[in-house]
């Protein structure tokens, strides 16, 4: 049966890579984001790559009025088939900018946590009614522990990780699986020109890893895999020592 996927934040590098893989599998795609010209061009390209259908839809995490039409579009494309959703949205202003203008916290939390959570909360009853489906929510290793360089962004990602844990508990009872993804450093627009990057993964590697493990029922995925061990070490550092570090 043909899968239907909603990709929130479809203009991101990881979402583009996942969309190409799904198009090759013949899926229906709803590409949701803010840049409609870019999404329309991407939809045309994906149709040529084999997607059963590819539709651009406006999504703004800060404007809940854009949410319902995306879900309706996916329902129309899916018919009796499953609806899956992958969430890539988020924003990461420099911590120094937030320190200078604390109002930036509001947008960061809305983009990375409350906006996508509200969308998924609207989608959840539809998935429960179908009794099948997969939700992949992209958090970050930054949410595992507050660090001096990005603790507001990390707090937002920690929030969405906790939300996804609860959603997994809820939807698992209806046959719908929810996977939380915690990527390490990935070569994306968000990480461009960020200092201190190492072991950087490609978006295609990460997207393929997400789909493979999500379909196998993984609950929490660190990607690439070694970030699971890196973050285990970082979480184990005693607080009196950790607060003196700049990691």
PDB file of N, CA and C in Angstrom, residues 164-220:
ATOM      1  N   UNK A 164       7.613  13.888  22.585  1.00  0.00           N
ATOM      2  CA  UNK A 164       7.588  12.707  21.709  1.00  0.00           C
ATOM      3  C   UNK A 164       7.551  11.415  22.520  1.00  0.00           C
ATOM      4  N   UNK A 165       8.207  11.407  23.674  1.00  0.00           N
ATOM      5  CA  UNK A 165       8.164  10.232  24.541  1.00  0.00           C
ATOM      6  C   UNK A 165       6.730   9.952  24.987  1.00  0.00           C
ATOM      7  N   UNK A 166       6.042  11.005  25.381  1.00  0.00           N
ATOM      8  CA  UNK A 166       4.641  10.832  25.795  1.00  0.00           C
ATOM      9  C   UNK A 166       3.736  10.459  24.634  1.00  0.00           C
ATOM     10  N   UNK A 167       3.989  11.070  23.469  1.00  0.00           N
ATOM     11  CA  UNK A 167       3.184  10.746  22.284  1.00  0.00           C
ATOM     12  C   UNK A 167       3.403   9.290  21.880  1.00  0.00           C
ATOM     13  N   UNK A 168       4.634   8.809  22.024  1.00  0.00           N
ATOM     14  CA  UNK A 168       4.942   7.403  21.720  1.00  0.00           C
ATOM     15  C   UNK A 168       4.128   6.481  22.632  1.00  0.00           C
ATOM     16  N   UNK A 169       4.051   6.858  23.898  1.00  0.00           N
ATOM     17  CA  UNK A 169       3.275   6.085  24.867  1.00  0.00           C
ATOM     18  C   UNK A 169       1.804   6.048  24.466  1.00  0.00           C
ATOM     19  N   UNK A 170       1.292   7.189  24.040  1.00  0.00           N
ATOM     20  CA  UNK A 170      -0.132   7.277  23.649  1.00  0.00           C
ATOM     21  C   UNK A 170      -0.416   6.515  22.363  1.00  0.00           C
ATOM     22  N   UNK A 171       0.344   6.842  21.288  1.00  0.00           N
ATOM     23  CA  UNK A 171       0.010   6.289  19.977  1.00  0.00           C
ATOM     24  C   UNK A 171       0.399   4.823  19.831  1.00  0.00           C
ATOM     25  N   UNK A 172       1.360   4.370  20.626  1.00  0.00           N
ATOM     26  CA  UNK A 172       1.749   2.962  20.566  1.00  0.00           C
ATOM     27  C   UNK A 172       0.587   2.036  20.881  1.00  0.00           C
ATOM     28  N   UNK A 173      -0.362   2.534  21.648  1.00  0.00           N
ATOM     29  CA  UNK A 173      -1.535   1.727  22.004  1.00  0.00           C
ATOM     30  C   UNK A 173      -2.498   1.559  20.829  1.00  0.00           C
ATOM     31  N   UNK A 174      -2.286   2.344  19.773  1.00  0.00           N
ATOM     32  CA  UNK A 174      -3.149   2.259  18.585  1.00  0.00           C
ATOM     33  C   UNK A 174      -2.412   1.731  17.365  1.00  0.00           C
ATOM     34  N   UNK A 175      -1.182   1.235  17.573  1.00  0.00           N
ATOM     35  CA  UNK A 175      -0.447   0.678  16.437  1.00  0.00           C
ATOM     36  C   UNK A 175       0.376   1.686  15.663  1.00  0.00           C
ATOM     37  N   UNK A 176       0.523   2.887  16.207  1.00  0.00           N
ATOM     38  CA  UNK A 176       1.316   3.939  15.553  1.00  0.00           C
ATOM     39  C   UNK A 176       2.637   4.081  16.299  1.00  0.00           C
ATOM     40  N   UNK A 177       3.741   4.105  15.567  1.00  0.00           N
ATOM     41  CA  UNK A 177       5.041   4.204  16.220  1.00  0.00           C
ATOM     42  C   UNK A 177       5.598   5.622  16.134  1.00  0.00           C
ATOM     43  N   UNK A 178       6.234   6.059  17.209  1.00  0.00           N
ATOM     44  CA  UNK A 178       6.875   7.369  17.270  1.00  0.00           C
ATOM     45  C   UNK A 178       8.349   7.177  17.606  1.00  0.00           C
ATOM     46  N   UNK A 179       9.218   7.729  16.786  1.00  0.00           N
ATOM     47  CA  UNK A 179      10.666   7.647  17.035  1.00  0.00           C
ATOM     48  C   UNK A 179      11.234   9.046  17.246  1.00  0.00           C
ATOM     49  N   UNK A 180      12.030   9.188  18.286  1.00  0.00           N
ATOM     50  CA  UNK A 180      12.758  10.435  18.543  1.00  0.00           C
ATOM     51  C   UNK A 180      14.163  10.301  17.985  1.00  0.00           C
ATOM     52  N   UNK A 181      14.564  11.269  17.186  1.00  0.00           N
ATOM     53  CA  UNK A 181      15.900  11.247  16.583  1.00  0.00           C
ATOM     54  C   UNK A 181      16.747  12.356  17.206  1.00  0.00           C
ATOM     55  N   UNK A 182      17.972  11.989  17.566  1.00  0.00           N
ATOM     56  CA  UNK A 182      18.905  12.972  18.120  1.00  0.00           C
ATOM     57  C   UNK A 182      20.162  12.986  17.252  1.00  0.00           C
ATOM     58  N   UNK A 183      20.145  13.821  16.217  1.00  0.00           N
ATOM     59  CA  UNK A 183      21.324  13.887  15.359  1.00  0.00           C
ATOM     60  C   UNK A 183      22.457  14.621  16.068  1.00  0.00           C
ATOM     61  N   UNK A 184      23.668  14.204  15.740  1.00  0.00           N
ATOM     62  CA  UNK A 184      24.826  14.991  16.156  1.00  0.00           C
ATOM     63  C   UNK A 184      25.039  16.097  15.150  1.00  0.00           C
ATOM     64  N   UNK A 185      26.262  16.378  14.802  1.00  0.00           N
ATOM     65  CA  UNK A 185      26.527  17.438  13.832  1.00  0.00           C
ATOM     66  C   UNK A 185      26.211  16.946  12.426  1.00  0.00           C
ATOM     67  N   UNK A 186      25.327  17.675  11.731  1.00  0.00           N
ATOM     68  CA  UNK A 186      24.942  17.341  10.361  1.00  0.00           C
ATOM     69  C   UNK A 186      25.211  18.558   9.487  1.00  0.00           C
ATOM     70  N   UNK A 187      25.651  18.321   8.274  1.00  0.00           N
ATOM     71  CA  UNK A 187      25.978  19.403   7.352  1.00  0.00           C
ATOM     72  C   UNK A 187      24.688  20.027   6.816  1.00  0.00           C
ATOM     73  N   UNK A 188      24.144  21.009   7.537  1.00  0.00           N
ATOM     74  CA  UNK A 188      22.904  21.677   7.154  1.00  0.00           C
ATOM     75  C   UNK A 188      23.094  23.194   7.206  1.00  0.00           C
ATOM     76  N   UNK A 189      22.093  23.919   6.732  1.00  0.00           N
ATOM     77  CA  UNK A 189      22.156  25.384   6.780  1.00  0.00           C
ATOM     78  C   UNK A 189      22.232  25.876   8.221  1.00  0.00           C
ATOM     79  N   UNK A 190      21.586  25.138   9.160  1.00  0.00           N
ATOM     80  CA  UNK A 190      21.567  25.574  10.555  1.00  0.00           C
ATOM     81  C   UNK A 190      22.959  25.532  11.180  1.00  0.00           C
ATOM     82  N   UNK A 191      23.790  24.599  10.715  1.00  0.00           N
ATOM     83  CA  UNK A 191      25.113  24.450  11.320  1.00  0.00           C
ATOM     84  C   UNK A 191      26.207  25.114  10.500  1.00  0.00           C
ATOM     85  N   UNK A 192      25.811  25.781   9.401  1.00  0.00           N
ATOM     86  CA  UNK A 192      26.818  26.432   8.569  1.00  0.00           C
ATOM     87  C   UNK A 192      27.555  27.503   9.360  1.00  0.00           C
ATOM     88  N   UNK A 193      28.855  27.491   9.310  1.00  0.00           N
ATOM     89  CA  UNK A 193      29.721  28.490   9.935  1.00  0.00           C
ATOM     90  C   UNK A 193      29.740  28.391  11.460  1.00  0.00           C
ATOM     91  N   UNK A 194      29.177  27.308  12.033  1.00  0.00           N
ATOM     92  CA  UNK A 194      29.239  27.119  13.487  1.00  0.00           C
ATOM     93  C   UNK A 194      30.619  26.588  13.849  1.00  0.00           C
ATOM     94  N   UNK A 195      31.261  27.202  14.820  1.00  0.00           N
ATOM     95  CA  UNK A 195      32.606  26.785  15.213  1.00  0.00           C
ATOM     96  C   UNK A 195      32.542  25.515  16.062  1.00  0.00           C
ATOM     97  N   UNK A 196      33.633  24.748  16.055  1.00  0.00           N
ATOM     98  CA  UNK A 196      33.748  23.577  16.914  1.00  0.00           C
ATOM     99  C   UNK A 196      33.074  22.334  16.379  1.00  0.00           C
ATOM    100  N   UNK A 197      32.691  22.303  15.105  1.00  0.00           N
ATOM    101  CA  UNK A 197      32.029  21.137  14.514  1.00  0.00           C
ATOM    102  C   UNK A 197      33.046  20.021  14.258  1.00  0.00           C
ATOM    103  N   UNK A 198      32.648  18.780  14.504  1.00  0.00           N
ATOM    104  CA  UNK A 198      33.513  17.640  14.211  1.00  0.00           C
ATOM    105  C   UNK A 198      32.617  16.445  13.925  1.00  0.00           C
ATOM    106  N   UNK A 199      33.185  15.428  13.258  1.00  0.00           N
ATOM    107  CA  UNK A 199      32.431  14.222  12.926  1.00  0.00           C
ATOM    108  C   UNK A 199      31.088  14.578  12.281  1.00  0.00           C
ATOM    109  N   UNK A 200      31.131  15.444  11.275  1.00  0.00           N
ATOM    110  CA  UNK A 200      29.917  15.947  10.622  1.00  0.00           C
ATOM    111  C   UNK A 200      29.381  14.908   9.631  1.00  0.00           C
ATOM    112  N   UNK A 201      28.084  14.579   9.747  1.00  0.00           N
ATOM    113  CA  UNK A 201      27.438  13.597   8.872  1.00  0.00           C
ATOM    114  C   UNK A 201      26.723  14.304   7.731  1.00  0.00           C
ATOM    115  N   UNK A 202      26.511  13.570   6.643  1.00  0.00           N
ATOM    116  CA  UNK A 202      25.769  14.139   5.516  1.00  0.00           C
ATOM    117  C   UNK A 202      24.268  13.969   5.764  1.00  0.00           C
ATOM    118  N   UNK A 203      23.438  14.866   5.242  1.00  0.00           N
ATOM    119  CA  UNK A 203      21.983  14.727   5.380  1.00  0.00           C
ATOM    120  C   UNK A 203      21.460  13.409   4.818  1.00  0.00           C
ATOM    121  N   UNK A 204      22.035  12.937   3.708  1.00  0.00           N
ATOM    122  CA  UNK A 204      21.560  11.685   3.113  1.00  0.00           C
ATOM    123  C   UNK A 204      21.815  10.501   4.047  1.00  0.00           C
ATOM    124  N   UNK A 205      22.986  10.482   4.692  1.00  0.00           N
ATOM    125  CA  UNK A 205      23.294   9.407   5.636  1.00  0.00           C
ATOM    126  C   UNK A 205      22.285   9.396   6.779  1.00  0.00           C
ATOM    127  N   UNK A 206      22.037  10.574   7.323  1.00  0.00           N
ATOM    128  CA  UNK A 206      21.148  10.677   8.478  1.00  0.00           C
ATOM    129  C   UNK A 206      19.709  10.324   8.100  1.00  0.00           C
ATOM    130  N   UNK A 207      19.244  10.799   6.950  1.00  0.00           N
ATOM    131  CA  UNK A 207      17.867  10.517   6.529  1.00  0.00           C
ATOM    132  C   UNK A 207      17.655   9.020   6.310  1.00  0.00           C
ATOM    133  N   UNK A 208      18.607   8.369   5.665  1.00  0.00           N
ATOM    134  CA  UNK A 208      18.483   6.923   5.429  1.00  0.00           C
ATOM    135  C   UNK A 208      18.475   6.154   6.746  1.00  0.00           C
ATOM    136  N   UNK A 209      19.319   6.599   7.684  1.00  0.00           N
ATOM    137  CA  UNK A 209      19.374   5.951   9.001  1.00  0.00           C
ATOM    138  C   UNK A 209      18.035   6.094   9.724  1.00  0.00           C
ATOM    139  N   UNK A 210      17.436   7.278   9.634  1.00  0.00           N
ATOM    140  CA  UNK A 210      16.140   7.516  10.285  1.00  0.00           C
ATOM    141  C   UNK A 210      15.066   6.573   9.751  1.00  0.00           C
ATOM    142  N   UNK A 211      14.965   6.497   8.422  1.00  0.00           N
ATOM    143  CA  UNK A 211      13.908   5.667   7.826  1.00  0.00           C
ATOM    144  C   UNK A 211      14.104   4.190   8.176  1.00  0.00           C
ATOM    145  N   UNK A 212      15.347   3.743   8.093  1.00  0.00           N
ATOM    146  CA  UNK A 212      15.629   2.328   8.369  1.00  0.00           C
ATOM    147  C   UNK A 212      15.248   1.973   9.800  1.00  0.00           C
ATOM    148  N   UNK A 213      15.688   2.779  10.754  1.00  0.00           N
ATOM    149  CA  UNK A 213      15.448   2.456  12.161  1.00  0.00           C
ATOM    150  C   UNK A 213      13.999   2.744  12.579  1.00  0.00           C
ATOM    151  N   UNK A 214      13.412   3.768  12.015  1.00  0.00           N
ATOM    152  CA  UNK A 214      12.011   4.056  12.340  1.00  0.00           C
ATOM    153  C   UNK A 214      11.098   2.918  11.923  1.00  0.00           C
ATOM    154  N   UNK A 215      11.350   2.372  10.753  1.00  0.00           N
ATOM    155  CA  UNK A 215      10.524   1.270  10.241  1.00  0.00           C
ATOM    156  C   UNK A 215      10.756  -0.017  11.033  1.00  0.00           C
ATOM    157  N   UNK A 216      11.907  -0.106  11.715  1.00  0.00           N
ATOM    158  CA  UNK A 216      12.171  -1.278  12.543  1.00  0.00           C
ATOM    159  C   UNK A 216      11.675  -1.101  13.982  1.00  0.00           C
ATOM    160  N   UNK A 217      11.113   0.068  14.268  1.00  0.00           N
ATOM    161  CA  UNK A 217      10.523   0.266  15.586  1.00  0.00           C
ATOM    162  C   UNK A 217      11.454   0.805  16.643  1.00  0.00           C
ATOM    163  N   UNK A 218      12.574   1.421  16.242  1.00  0.00           N
ATOM    164  CA  UNK A 218      13.464   2.036  17.221  1.00  0.00           C
ATOM    165  C   UNK A 218      12.719   3.195  17.913  1.00  0.00           C
ATOM    166  N   UNK A 219      12.906   3.326  19.209  1.00  0.00           N
ATOM    167  CA  UNK A 219      12.239   4.390  19.951  1.00  0.00           C
ATOM    168  C   UNK A 219      13.037   5.695  19.945  1.00  0.00           C
ATOM    169  N   UNK A 220      14.323   5.583  20.267  1.00  0.00           N
ATOM    170  CA  UNK A 220      15.197   6.763  20.287  1.00  0.00           C
ATOM    171  C   UNK A 220      16.432   6.427  19.465  1.00  0.00           C
TER     172      UNK A 220
END
